XYZ file of C-alpha atoms in Angstrom:
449
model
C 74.701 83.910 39.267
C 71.508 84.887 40.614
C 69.113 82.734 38.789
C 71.897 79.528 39.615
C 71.986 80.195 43.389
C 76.461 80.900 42.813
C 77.745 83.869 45.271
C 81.097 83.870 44.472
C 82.527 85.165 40.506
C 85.117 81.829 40.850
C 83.127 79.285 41.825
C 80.705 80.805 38.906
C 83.904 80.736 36.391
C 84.473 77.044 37.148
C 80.918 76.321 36.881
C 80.569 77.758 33.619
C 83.532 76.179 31.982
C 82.032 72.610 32.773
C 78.418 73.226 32.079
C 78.409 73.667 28.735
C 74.338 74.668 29.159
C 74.831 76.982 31.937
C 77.328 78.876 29.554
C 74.553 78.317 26.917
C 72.299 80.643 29.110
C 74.751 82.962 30.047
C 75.550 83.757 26.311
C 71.491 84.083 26.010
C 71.968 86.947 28.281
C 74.626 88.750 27.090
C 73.324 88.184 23.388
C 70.077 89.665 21.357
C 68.943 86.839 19.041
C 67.189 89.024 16.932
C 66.578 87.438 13.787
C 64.012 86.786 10.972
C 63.792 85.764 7.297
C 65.244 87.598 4.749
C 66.458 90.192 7.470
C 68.346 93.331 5.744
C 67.011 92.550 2.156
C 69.780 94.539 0.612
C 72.257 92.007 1.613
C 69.902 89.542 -0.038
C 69.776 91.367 -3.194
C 73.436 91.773 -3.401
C 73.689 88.195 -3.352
C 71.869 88.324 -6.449
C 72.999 90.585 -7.918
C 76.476 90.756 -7.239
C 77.881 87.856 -5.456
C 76.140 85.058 -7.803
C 76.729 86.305 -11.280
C 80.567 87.106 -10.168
C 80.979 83.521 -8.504
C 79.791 82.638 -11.758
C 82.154 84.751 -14.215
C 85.269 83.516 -11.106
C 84.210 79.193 -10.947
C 82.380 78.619 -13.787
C 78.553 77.791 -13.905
C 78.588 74.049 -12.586
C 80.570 75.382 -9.738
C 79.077 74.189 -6.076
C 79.498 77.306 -4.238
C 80.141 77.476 -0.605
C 78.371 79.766 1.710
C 78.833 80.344 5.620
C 76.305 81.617 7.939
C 78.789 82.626 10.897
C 76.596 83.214 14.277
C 73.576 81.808 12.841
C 71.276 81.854 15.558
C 68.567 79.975 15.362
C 68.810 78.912 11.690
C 66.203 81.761 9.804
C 69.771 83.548 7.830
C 70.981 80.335 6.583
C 67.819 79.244 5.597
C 66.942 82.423 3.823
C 70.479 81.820 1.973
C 69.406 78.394 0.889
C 66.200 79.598 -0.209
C 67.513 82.485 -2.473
C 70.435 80.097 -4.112
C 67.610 77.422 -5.279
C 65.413 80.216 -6.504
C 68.442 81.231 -8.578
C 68.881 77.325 -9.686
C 71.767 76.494 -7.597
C 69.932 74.148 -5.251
C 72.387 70.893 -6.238
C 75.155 73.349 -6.177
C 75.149 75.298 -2.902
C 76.791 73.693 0.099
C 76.028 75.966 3.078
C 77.496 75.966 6.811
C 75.726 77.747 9.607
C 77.637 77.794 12.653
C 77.008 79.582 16.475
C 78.646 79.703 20.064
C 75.324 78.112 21.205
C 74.160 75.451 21.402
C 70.883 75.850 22.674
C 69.817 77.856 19.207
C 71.545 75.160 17.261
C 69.197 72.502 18.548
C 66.411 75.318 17.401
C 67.860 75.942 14.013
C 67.912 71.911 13.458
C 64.249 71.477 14.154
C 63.448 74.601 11.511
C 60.224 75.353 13.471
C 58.683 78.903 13.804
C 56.497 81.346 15.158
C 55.022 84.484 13.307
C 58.177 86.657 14.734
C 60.291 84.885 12.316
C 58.281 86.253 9.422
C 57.868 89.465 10.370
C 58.756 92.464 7.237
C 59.431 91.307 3.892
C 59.920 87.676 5.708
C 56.699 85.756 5.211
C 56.082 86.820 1.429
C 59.611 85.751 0.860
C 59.408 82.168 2.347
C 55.863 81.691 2.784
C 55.759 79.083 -0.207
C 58.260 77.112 1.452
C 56.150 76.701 5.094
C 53.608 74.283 6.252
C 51.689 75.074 9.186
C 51.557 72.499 12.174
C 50.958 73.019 15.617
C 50.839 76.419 16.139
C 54.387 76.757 14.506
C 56.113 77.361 10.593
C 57.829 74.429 9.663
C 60.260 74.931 6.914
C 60.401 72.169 3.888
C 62.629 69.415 4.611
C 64.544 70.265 1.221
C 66.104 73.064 3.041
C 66.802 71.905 6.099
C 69.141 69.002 4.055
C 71.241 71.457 2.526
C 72.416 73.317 5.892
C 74.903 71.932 7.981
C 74.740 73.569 11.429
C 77.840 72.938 13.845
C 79.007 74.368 16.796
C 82.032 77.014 16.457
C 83.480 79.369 18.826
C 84.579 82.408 16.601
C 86.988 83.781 18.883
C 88.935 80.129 18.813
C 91.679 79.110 16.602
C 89.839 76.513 14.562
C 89.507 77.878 11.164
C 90.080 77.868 8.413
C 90.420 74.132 8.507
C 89.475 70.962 6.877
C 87.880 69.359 9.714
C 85.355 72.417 10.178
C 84.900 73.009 6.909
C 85.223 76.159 6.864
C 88.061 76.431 3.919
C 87.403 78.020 0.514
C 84.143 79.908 1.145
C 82.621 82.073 -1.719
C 80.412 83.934 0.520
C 80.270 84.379 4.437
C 78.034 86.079 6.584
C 78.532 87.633 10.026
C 75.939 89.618 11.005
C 75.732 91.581 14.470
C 78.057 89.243 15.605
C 81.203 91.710 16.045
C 79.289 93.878 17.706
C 80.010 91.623 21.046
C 83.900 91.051 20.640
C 86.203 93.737 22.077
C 88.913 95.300 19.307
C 91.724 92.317 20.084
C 89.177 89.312 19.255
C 87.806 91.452 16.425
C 90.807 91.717 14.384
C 91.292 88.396 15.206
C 87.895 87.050 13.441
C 88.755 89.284 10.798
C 91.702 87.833 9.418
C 90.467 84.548 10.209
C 87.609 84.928 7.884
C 89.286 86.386 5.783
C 91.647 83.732 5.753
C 88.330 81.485 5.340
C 87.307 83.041 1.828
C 88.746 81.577 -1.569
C 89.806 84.372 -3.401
C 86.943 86.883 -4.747
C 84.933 85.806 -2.061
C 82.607 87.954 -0.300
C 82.167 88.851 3.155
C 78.790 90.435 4.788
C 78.571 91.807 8.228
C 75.554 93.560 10.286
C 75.223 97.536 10.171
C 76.025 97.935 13.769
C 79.650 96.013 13.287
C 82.492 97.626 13.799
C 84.401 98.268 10.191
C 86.912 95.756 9.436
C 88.708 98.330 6.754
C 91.808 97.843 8.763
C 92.095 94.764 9.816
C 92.877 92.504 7.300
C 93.624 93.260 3.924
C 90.018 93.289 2.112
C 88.767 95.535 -0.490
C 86.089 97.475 1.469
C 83.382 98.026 -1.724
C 80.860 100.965 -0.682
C 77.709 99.333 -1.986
C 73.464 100.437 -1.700
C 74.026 97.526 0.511
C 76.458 99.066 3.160
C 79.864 98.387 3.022
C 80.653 94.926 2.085
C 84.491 93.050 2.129
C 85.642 90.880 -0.388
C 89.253 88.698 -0.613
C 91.208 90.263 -3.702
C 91.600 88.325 -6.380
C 94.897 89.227 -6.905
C 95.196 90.412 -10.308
C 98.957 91.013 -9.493
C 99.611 87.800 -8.116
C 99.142 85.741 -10.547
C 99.299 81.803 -10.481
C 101.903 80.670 -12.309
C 103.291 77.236 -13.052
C 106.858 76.819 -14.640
C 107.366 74.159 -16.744
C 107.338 70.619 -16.259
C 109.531 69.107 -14.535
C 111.469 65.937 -14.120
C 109.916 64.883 -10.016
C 112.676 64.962 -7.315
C 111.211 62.785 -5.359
C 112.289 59.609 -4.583
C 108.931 57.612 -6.085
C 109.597 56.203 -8.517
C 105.548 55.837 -9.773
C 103.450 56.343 -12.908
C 102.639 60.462 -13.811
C 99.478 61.516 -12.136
C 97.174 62.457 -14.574
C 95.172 65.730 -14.958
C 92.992 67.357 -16.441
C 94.279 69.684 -19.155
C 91.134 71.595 -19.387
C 90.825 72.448 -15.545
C 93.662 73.153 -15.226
C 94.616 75.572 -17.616
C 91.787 77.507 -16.528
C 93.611 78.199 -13.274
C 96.995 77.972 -13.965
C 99.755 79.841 -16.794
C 103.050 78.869 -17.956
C 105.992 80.612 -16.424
C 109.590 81.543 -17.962
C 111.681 78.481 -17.722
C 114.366 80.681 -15.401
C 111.609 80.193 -12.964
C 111.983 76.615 -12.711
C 112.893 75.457 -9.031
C 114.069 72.166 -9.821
C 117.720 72.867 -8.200
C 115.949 73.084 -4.725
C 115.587 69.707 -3.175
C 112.340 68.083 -2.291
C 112.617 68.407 1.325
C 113.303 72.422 1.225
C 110.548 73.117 -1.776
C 108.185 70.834 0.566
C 109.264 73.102 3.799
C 108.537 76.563 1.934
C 105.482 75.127 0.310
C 103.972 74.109 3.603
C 105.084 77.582 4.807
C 103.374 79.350 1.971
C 100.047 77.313 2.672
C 100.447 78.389 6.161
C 100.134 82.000 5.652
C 97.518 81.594 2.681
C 99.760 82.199 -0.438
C 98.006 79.074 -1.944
C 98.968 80.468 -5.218
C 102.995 79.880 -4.203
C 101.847 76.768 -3.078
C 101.202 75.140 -6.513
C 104.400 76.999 -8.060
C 106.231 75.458 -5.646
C 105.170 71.679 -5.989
C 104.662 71.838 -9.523
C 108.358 70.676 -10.253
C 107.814 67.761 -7.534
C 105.539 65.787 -9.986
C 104.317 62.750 -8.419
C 105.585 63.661 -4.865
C 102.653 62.372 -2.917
C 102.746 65.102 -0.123
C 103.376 67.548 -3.009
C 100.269 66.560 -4.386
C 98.708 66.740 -1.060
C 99.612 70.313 -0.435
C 98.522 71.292 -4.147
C 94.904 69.809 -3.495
C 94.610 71.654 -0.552
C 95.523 75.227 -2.240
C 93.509 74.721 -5.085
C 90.559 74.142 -2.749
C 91.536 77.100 -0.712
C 91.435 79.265 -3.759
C 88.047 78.094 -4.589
C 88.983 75.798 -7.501
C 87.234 72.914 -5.523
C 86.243 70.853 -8.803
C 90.215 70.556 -9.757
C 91.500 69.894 -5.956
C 88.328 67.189 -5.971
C 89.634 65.760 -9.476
C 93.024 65.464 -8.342
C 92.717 63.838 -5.359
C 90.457 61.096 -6.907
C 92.680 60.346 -9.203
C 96.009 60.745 -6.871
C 93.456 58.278 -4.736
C 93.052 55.886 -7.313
C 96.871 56.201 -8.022
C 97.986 56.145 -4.147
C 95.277 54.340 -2.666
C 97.357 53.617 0.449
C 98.303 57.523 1.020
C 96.137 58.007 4.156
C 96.400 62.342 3.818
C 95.168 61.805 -0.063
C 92.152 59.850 1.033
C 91.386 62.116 3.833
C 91.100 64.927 1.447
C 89.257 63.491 -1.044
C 86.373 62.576 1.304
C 86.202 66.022 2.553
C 86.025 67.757 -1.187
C 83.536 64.507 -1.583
C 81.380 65.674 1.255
C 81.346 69.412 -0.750
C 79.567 68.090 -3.426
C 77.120 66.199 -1.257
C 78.283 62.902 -2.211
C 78.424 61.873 1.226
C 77.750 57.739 0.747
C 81.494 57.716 -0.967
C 83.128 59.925 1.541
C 81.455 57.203 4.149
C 83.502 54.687 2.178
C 86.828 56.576 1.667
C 86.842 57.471 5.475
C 86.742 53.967 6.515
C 89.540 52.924 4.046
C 91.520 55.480 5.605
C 90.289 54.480 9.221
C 91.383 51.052 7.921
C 94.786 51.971 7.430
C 95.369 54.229 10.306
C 92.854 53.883 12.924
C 94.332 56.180 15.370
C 93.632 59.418 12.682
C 91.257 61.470 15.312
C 90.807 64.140 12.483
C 89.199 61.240 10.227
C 87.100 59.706 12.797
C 85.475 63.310 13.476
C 84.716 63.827 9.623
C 83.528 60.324 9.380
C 80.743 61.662 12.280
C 80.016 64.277 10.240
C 79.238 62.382 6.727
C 77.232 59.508 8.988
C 74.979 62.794 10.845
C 74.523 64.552 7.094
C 73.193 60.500 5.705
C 70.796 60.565 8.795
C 72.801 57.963 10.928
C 73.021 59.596 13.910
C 73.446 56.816 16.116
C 77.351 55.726 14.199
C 77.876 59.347 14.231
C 77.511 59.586 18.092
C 79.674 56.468 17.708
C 82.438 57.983 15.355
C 82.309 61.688 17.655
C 82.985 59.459 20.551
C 86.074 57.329 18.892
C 87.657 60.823 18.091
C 87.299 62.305 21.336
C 88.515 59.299 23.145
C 91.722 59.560 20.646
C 92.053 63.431 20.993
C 91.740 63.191 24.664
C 94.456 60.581 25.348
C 97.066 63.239 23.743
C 98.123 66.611 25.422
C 95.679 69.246 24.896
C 98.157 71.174 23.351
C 99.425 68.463 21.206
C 98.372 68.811 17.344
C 96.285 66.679 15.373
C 97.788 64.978 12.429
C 95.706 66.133 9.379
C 93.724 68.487 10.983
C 95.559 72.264 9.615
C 96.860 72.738 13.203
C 93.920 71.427 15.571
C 95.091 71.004 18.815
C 93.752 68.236 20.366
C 92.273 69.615 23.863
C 90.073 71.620 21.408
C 89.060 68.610 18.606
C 88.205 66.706 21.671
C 85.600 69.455 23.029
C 84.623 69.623 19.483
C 83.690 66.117 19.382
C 82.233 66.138 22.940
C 79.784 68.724 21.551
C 78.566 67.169 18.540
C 77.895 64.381 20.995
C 75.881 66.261 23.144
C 74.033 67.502 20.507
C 73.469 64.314 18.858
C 72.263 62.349 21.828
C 69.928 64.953 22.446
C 68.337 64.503 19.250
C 68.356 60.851 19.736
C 66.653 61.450 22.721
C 63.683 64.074 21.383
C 62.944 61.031 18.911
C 62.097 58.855 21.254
């Protein structure tokens, strides 16, 4: 209030919630961005040795694994990660999100420029290779800045897990001295929405100085030379089951979809044939099956729709647990081919340029968006990705464009209303999303100049 010239706490409170830079600098003084390469080393060398080779045993070795940086600051942690997962030869493989309340350090993690602080301890022999020195200033290889998404994400918000943040299905998060600002209510919040966040087995990381999360959602707590470190059970007891096939109840009357035998039997078991739930109707197995997806029992999700066959928002709902459970490569196979099959099915297409946009294929997710744009151009949720996929090909003038078409969509609707497609977006809060990404964008446009 003091450095803005604002007396009074309201006018300050009003001020603040439509200045998104003012609340930019108030965050800078509340928070310590204290940060470096390679900072807490043992976390680093669990990675190694622990999260990789059990990702691996988990996904299989040609699986891309998916890493979140969760208050990244200004960009050293997420770099760090990407540098460690090419030096263990999973450059083409890695898909890593790095995500912060501001957006001041965002526009510093995008540039990927630093100064000696950055490289302070075991920092600079760790990721001195990768720097050239211009300026005054470390610049970081442009290789690494390409495989690091950075977006804007309030934590304490109810926008993840979703599709349209991509933050679904994670192997590995981090969230380092970030709890350490929440009080206990927002906490347990952010707990059990990343945990929600993590396919199962995955692995969550937090600072030394955050508050245990033991009892907040239901993670295994592993006591490690590392500190303590949470992972998502993998549910031994649970397992995913499939009964038998099934004549489909649906309605459609269309060719089988086809799988993949050997995917999927590498996720999936038969089940007694008293398990069958053909006598429920579509509409009711549909209901509990979006209700199961709801509260994360992706596993029930694909028993459930299993006996639906060819059910197009069956098949829908089965893509998106398989994803969630970390089987990305068989949600990604059967929505191409569901695609191919359906090519009209607008929520089939949406998916399938999402998983696209996992694997860095970004060029056909650019194509399947605007098919589905071309079949329902009011879908907010697909203009917003569309922005995304145009930003990571370097377009960032039709992503401005794209960020602008959503918000203008998700602001005509109730702020309360939600999204179609988007995992329960509301739209007062895709529309601020979008209004960001905008900001951001333009200001990049503008430092090019």
């Amino acid at each position: 209030m003091a450095k803005t010239g604002i007396a009074d706490p309201g006018e300050c409170l009003e001020c603040l919630e439509a200045d998104s830079l003012l609340l930019d600098e108030l965050i800078a003084e509340l928070t310590i961005g204290e940060t470096y390469f390679f900072r807490e080393p043992d976390h680093f060398a669990f990675i190694r040795e622990v999260v990789i080779p059990e990702v691996r045993r988990l996904r299989g070795a040609e699986h891309t694994v998916r890493v979140w940086s969760a208050g990244c600051a200004s960009g050293e942690e997420p770099y760090s990660l990407a540098i460690l997962f090419e030096e263990e030869g999973f450059s083409e493989r890695t898909r890593i999100l790095a995500t912060d309340i501001s957006r001041v350090a965002l526009a510093r993690a995008r540039k990927a420029a630093y100064g000696v602080w950055s490289l302070r301890g075991d920092g600079a022999r760790l990721v001195g290779q990768y720097l050239s020195h211009s300026g005054g200033r470390f610049e970081l290889a442009e290789r690494f800045r390409q495989r690091v998404e950075f977006a804007y994400l309030n934590l304490a918000q109810n926008v993840y897990p979703t599709f349209a943040t991509n933050t679904w299905g994670m192997d590995l998060v981090f969230c380092r001295n970030v709890l350490i600002y929440l009080d206990a209510k927002t906490t347990r919040y952010v707990a059990r929405h990343l945990y929600e966040s993590l396919a199962d087995g995955g692995f969550l990381i937090t600072g030394p100085s955050d508050p245990s999360l033991a009892e907040q959602a239901p993670y295994e707590t592993l006591t490690t030379p590392s500190g303590v470190i949470y992972r998502k059970p993998t549910n031994p007891t649970r397992r995913l089951v499939i009964p038998p096939a099934a004549p489909a109840v649906s309605d459609l009357v269309v060719p089988p979809l086809a799988t993949t035998p050997n995917k999927l039997s590498a996720a999936i078991s038969a089940a007694p044939a008293e398990q069958c739930l053909s006598t429920l109707s579509s509409a009711n197995i549909l209901a509990e099956a979006r209700e199961a997806l709801a509260r994360g029992d992706n596993a029930r999700v694909i028993e459930l729709t299993h006996p639906l066959g060819t059910d197009v928002a069956a098949i829908a709902l089965k893509v998106r647990a398989f994803a969630n459970l970390g089987d990305v490569e068989t949600a990604t196979e059967m929505a191409s081919e569901a695609a191919a099959t359906y090519p009209a099915a607008i929520e089939i297409g949406y998916l399938h340029a999402v998983l696209l946009m996992n694997f860095g294929r970004y060029g056909e997710a650019d194509r399947v968006l605007r098919r589905v744009l071309y079949l329902d151009r009011s879908l907010a949720v697909a203009r917003f990705t569309l922005g995304a996929t145009l930003q990571r090909l370097g377009n960032f003038k039709g992503a401005v464009r794209a960020y602008r078409n959503a918000y203008d969509i998700a602001a005509q609707r109730s702020p309360e209303e939600i999204v179609p497609l988007s995992d329960g977006e509301k739209a007062g809060r895709l529309a601020a999303a979008a209004a960001t990404r905008i900001e951001v964008l333009e200001s990049l446009l503008e430092t090019s100049r």
